[in-house]
């Protein structure tokens, strides 16, 4: 309990110190707010323009959410297929890995062309980024089953289905969650890049728009919102992991 | 000859007659790697009657686990036969439960759910299986720990959960492969008492592999001594001493001396 308190208090304190020195430097060096506004001003804008920011945040969050589900469904399915067949593994895995050398930024204009200015292209972009860590980690997790445990199941005359659902799936869950955590951390990038390249709404769009009008406070306010979204999603995944993988939590508690 | 106490401790050179449940005859197994052939088992013969506790001792790495894997149907033998109630069978799978030195508990299952794994796989209803397991928690000294995860249990407790899972498979033959080998001496001696208690209650036939002479003497009705690789049966000893046994009793000391003599060649330090 005490370490938990310290673990929370330390970063919060550091954040406070950084914020204060930011505020102080802005005043001390007389930096104009169209170059760098102080955090206080940003927070005030966040409050004043709450409705605007929230409306755009909802759009971005929807894109992330849908993109994430798409990545999860496709990623888990593909991982199971890769695990179940050598041929699929040998043909798909190298392509999936080498596909990661293509920067998402490079194909963003194409995705806009194919999936439109609306939410579709952003969903796809998010899915493309998130999908990779989920596939790789899940494949790893499905392979991780202990050979002695598998032998035990064989002696108990378990069917392949029973081996899969009673051993392989639970065994892979911590791996899947590692993949999801990495995916969540980068999912915001996918949505924002999509909105930069072409959109009519969303926090990424708002940033570009505000930047063009030298409303730098609003740019920062959008960034703050994005980071809050990212942290919130990460927190959600951590809570889900505790619920679905309670044994792992118990282990780390020891 | 340390066997002045004939009648209490006689040694068997021949297998039992027709009353045996399991009869293994001339089982051999070789592994080949490239052009090399490694003979692991050489004409192993032994038998176990219903409800008997049989121990197999031998030096580490002599092929005891290979022998068990053949009995369990994880490996096939090159020659020889296994009979169950006088009928030849390819292996004992389906009739036996298997327990190893590693407890092999699933970390995502609590004590109860680990214990019912075998029943669950055999298609028993999960809720009913849990009820049966809950009633047995006291027998295995696990009361109050039914909903704990393996990571929260001590080594001895984990091994008792594994023993419980093995018993709950409800098979009449148990293969125990150095089940307490990873435990400290005190915990091991407690676990041996648990095993005897459970054996008395459920009366399975037990084949116990161990490299601990004391453990074999404390537990077994009959002890087979294996040679080092290629493993063959060097001799056997019928231990007809009352339980609970004490390793310091003269009869036991005699038996131990005899077994150690049999093992002596196997335990010799190889010449460089």
Coordinates of C-alpha atoms in Angstrom, one line a residue, chain B residues 107-243:
Chain B
X107 CA -1.4 -21.2 -12.9
X108 CA -4.8 -19.9 -14.0
X109 CA -6.7 -22.4 -12.1
X110 CA -7.2 -22.4 -8.4
X111 CA -6.7 -25.5 -6.2
X112 CA -10.2 -26.9 -6.8
X113 CA -10.1 -26.4 -10.5
X114 CA -6.7 -27.8 -10.8
X115 CA -7.8 -30.9 -8.8
X116 CA -10.7 -31.5 -11.1
X117 CA -8.8 -31.2 -14.4
X118 CA -8.8 -34.9 -15.1
X119 CA -12.5 -35.3 -14.2
X120 CA -13.4 -32.3 -16.4
X121 CA -11.5 -33.7 -19.4
X122 CA -13.3 -37.0 -18.8
X123 CA -16.5 -35.1 -19.3
X124 CA -17.7 -34.8 -15.8
X125 CA -19.9 -31.8 -14.9
X126 CA -17.8 -29.0 -13.6
X127 CA -20.0 -28.2 -10.7
X128 CA -20.4 -31.8 -9.5
X129 CA -16.6 -32.3 -9.9
X130 CA -15.9 -29.3 -7.8
X131 CA -18.3 -30.6 -5.1
X132 CA -16.5 -33.9 -4.9
X133 CA -13.1 -32.1 -4.8
X134 CA -14.3 -29.8 -2.1
X135 CA -15.1 -32.8 0.1
X136 CA -11.6 -34.1 -0.4
X137 CA -9.8 -30.9 0.5
X138 CA -9.5 -32.0 4.2
X139 CA -8.1 -35.4 3.3
X140 CA -5.3 -33.7 1.4
X141 CA -4.7 -31.0 4.0
X142 CA -5.9 -28.2 1.8
X143 CA -9.0 -27.0 3.6
X144 CA -9.3 -23.3 3.2
X145 CA -7.1 -23.3 0.2
X146 CA -9.6 -24.3 -2.4
X147 CA -9.8 -20.9 -4.1
X148 CA -6.0 -20.2 -4.0
X149 CA -3.9 -20.1 -7.1
X150 CA -0.8 -22.4 -7.2
X151 CA 1.5 -19.4 -6.9
X152 CA 0.1 -18.8 -3.4
X153 CA 0.8 -22.3 -2.2
X154 CA 3.9 -23.9 -0.7
X155 CA 5.8 -26.6 -2.6
X156 CA 4.3 -29.4 -0.4
X157 CA 0.8 -28.0 -0.9
X158 CA 1.2 -27.8 -4.6
X159 CA 2.4 -31.4 -4.7
X160 CA -0.7 -32.4 -2.7
X161 CA -2.9 -30.6 -5.2
X162 CA -1.2 -32.6 -7.9
X163 CA -1.7 -35.8 -5.9
X164 CA -5.4 -34.9 -5.5
X165 CA -5.7 -34.3 -9.2
X166 CA -4.1 -37.7 -9.8
X167 CA -6.5 -39.4 -7.4
X168 CA -9.5 -37.6 -8.8
X169 CA -8.8 -39.0 -12.2
X170 CA -10.4 -42.1 -10.5
X171 CA -8.1 -44.6 -12.1
X172 CA -7.1 -47.8 -10.3
X173 CA -3.4 -47.5 -11.4
X174 CA -1.2 -44.6 -10.4
X175 CA 2.2 -44.0 -11.9
X176 CA 4.2 -41.7 -9.7
X177 CA 7.5 -40.5 -11.2
X178 CA 9.7 -39.2 -8.3
X179 CA 6.6 -37.3 -7.1
X180 CA 8.4 -35.8 -4.1
X181 CA 11.9 -35.5 -5.6
X182 CA 11.8 -31.7 -5.7
X183 CA 10.8 -31.3 -2.1
X184 CA 13.0 -30.7 1.0
X185 CA 13.6 -33.7 3.3
X186 CA 11.0 -32.7 5.9
X187 CA 8.2 -31.9 3.4
X188 CA 9.0 -35.1 1.6
X189 CA 8.6 -37.2 4.7
X190 CA 5.3 -35.5 5.4
X191 CA 4.2 -36.1 1.8
X192 CA 5.1 -39.8 2.1
X193 CA 2.7 -40.1 5.0
X194 CA 0.0 -38.3 2.9
X195 CA 0.6 -40.8 0.1
X196 CA 0.2 -43.8 2.5
X197 CA -3.0 -42.3 3.9
X198 CA -4.5 -41.6 0.5
X199 CA -3.4 -45.1 -0.7
X200 CA -5.1 -46.6 2.2
X201 CA -8.3 -44.7 1.5
X202 CA -8.6 -45.2 -2.3
X203 CA -6.6 -48.4 -2.6
X204 CA -5.1 -47.9 -6.1
X205 CA -2.2 -49.9 -7.4
X206 CA 0.8 -47.6 -7.4
X207 CA 4.0 -47.8 -9.4
X208 CA 6.4 -45.4 -7.7
X209 CA 9.7 -44.4 -9.3
X210 CA 12.3 -43.0 -6.9
X211 CA 16.0 -42.8 -6.4
X212 CA 15.5 -42.5 -2.7
X213 CA 16.1 -46.0 -1.1
X214 CA 14.5 -44.8 2.2
X215 CA 11.4 -43.6 0.4
X216 CA 11.0 -47.0 -1.3
X217 CA 11.5 -48.9 1.9
X218 CA 9.1 -46.7 3.9
X219 CA 6.3 -47.0 1.3
X220 CA 6.5 -50.1 -0.9
X221 CA 5.2 -53.6 -0.8
X222 CA 7.8 -54.6 -3.2
X223 CA 10.9 -52.9 -4.6
X224 CA 12.5 -53.4 -7.9
X225 CA 16.1 -52.4 -8.4
X226 CA 17.1 -51.1 -11.8
X227 CA 20.6 -51.0 -13.2
X228 CA 22.1 -47.9 -14.8
X229 CA 21.7 -47.5 -18.6
X230 CA 20.7 -49.7 -20.3
X231 CA 18.2 -50.3 -17.5
X232 CA 17.3 -53.8 -16.5
X233 CA 15.8 -55.3 -13.4
X234 CA 18.7 -56.4 -11.2
X235 CA 16.6 -57.8 -8.4
X236 CA 13.6 -57.2 -6.3
X237 CA 12.7 -57.2 -2.6
X238 CA 9.3 -58.0 -1.0
X239 CA 9.0 -55.8 2.0
X240 CA 6.5 -57.4 4.4
X241 CA 6.9 -55.0 7.3
X242 CA 4.0 -53.3 9.0
X243 CA 3.3 -49.7 8.4

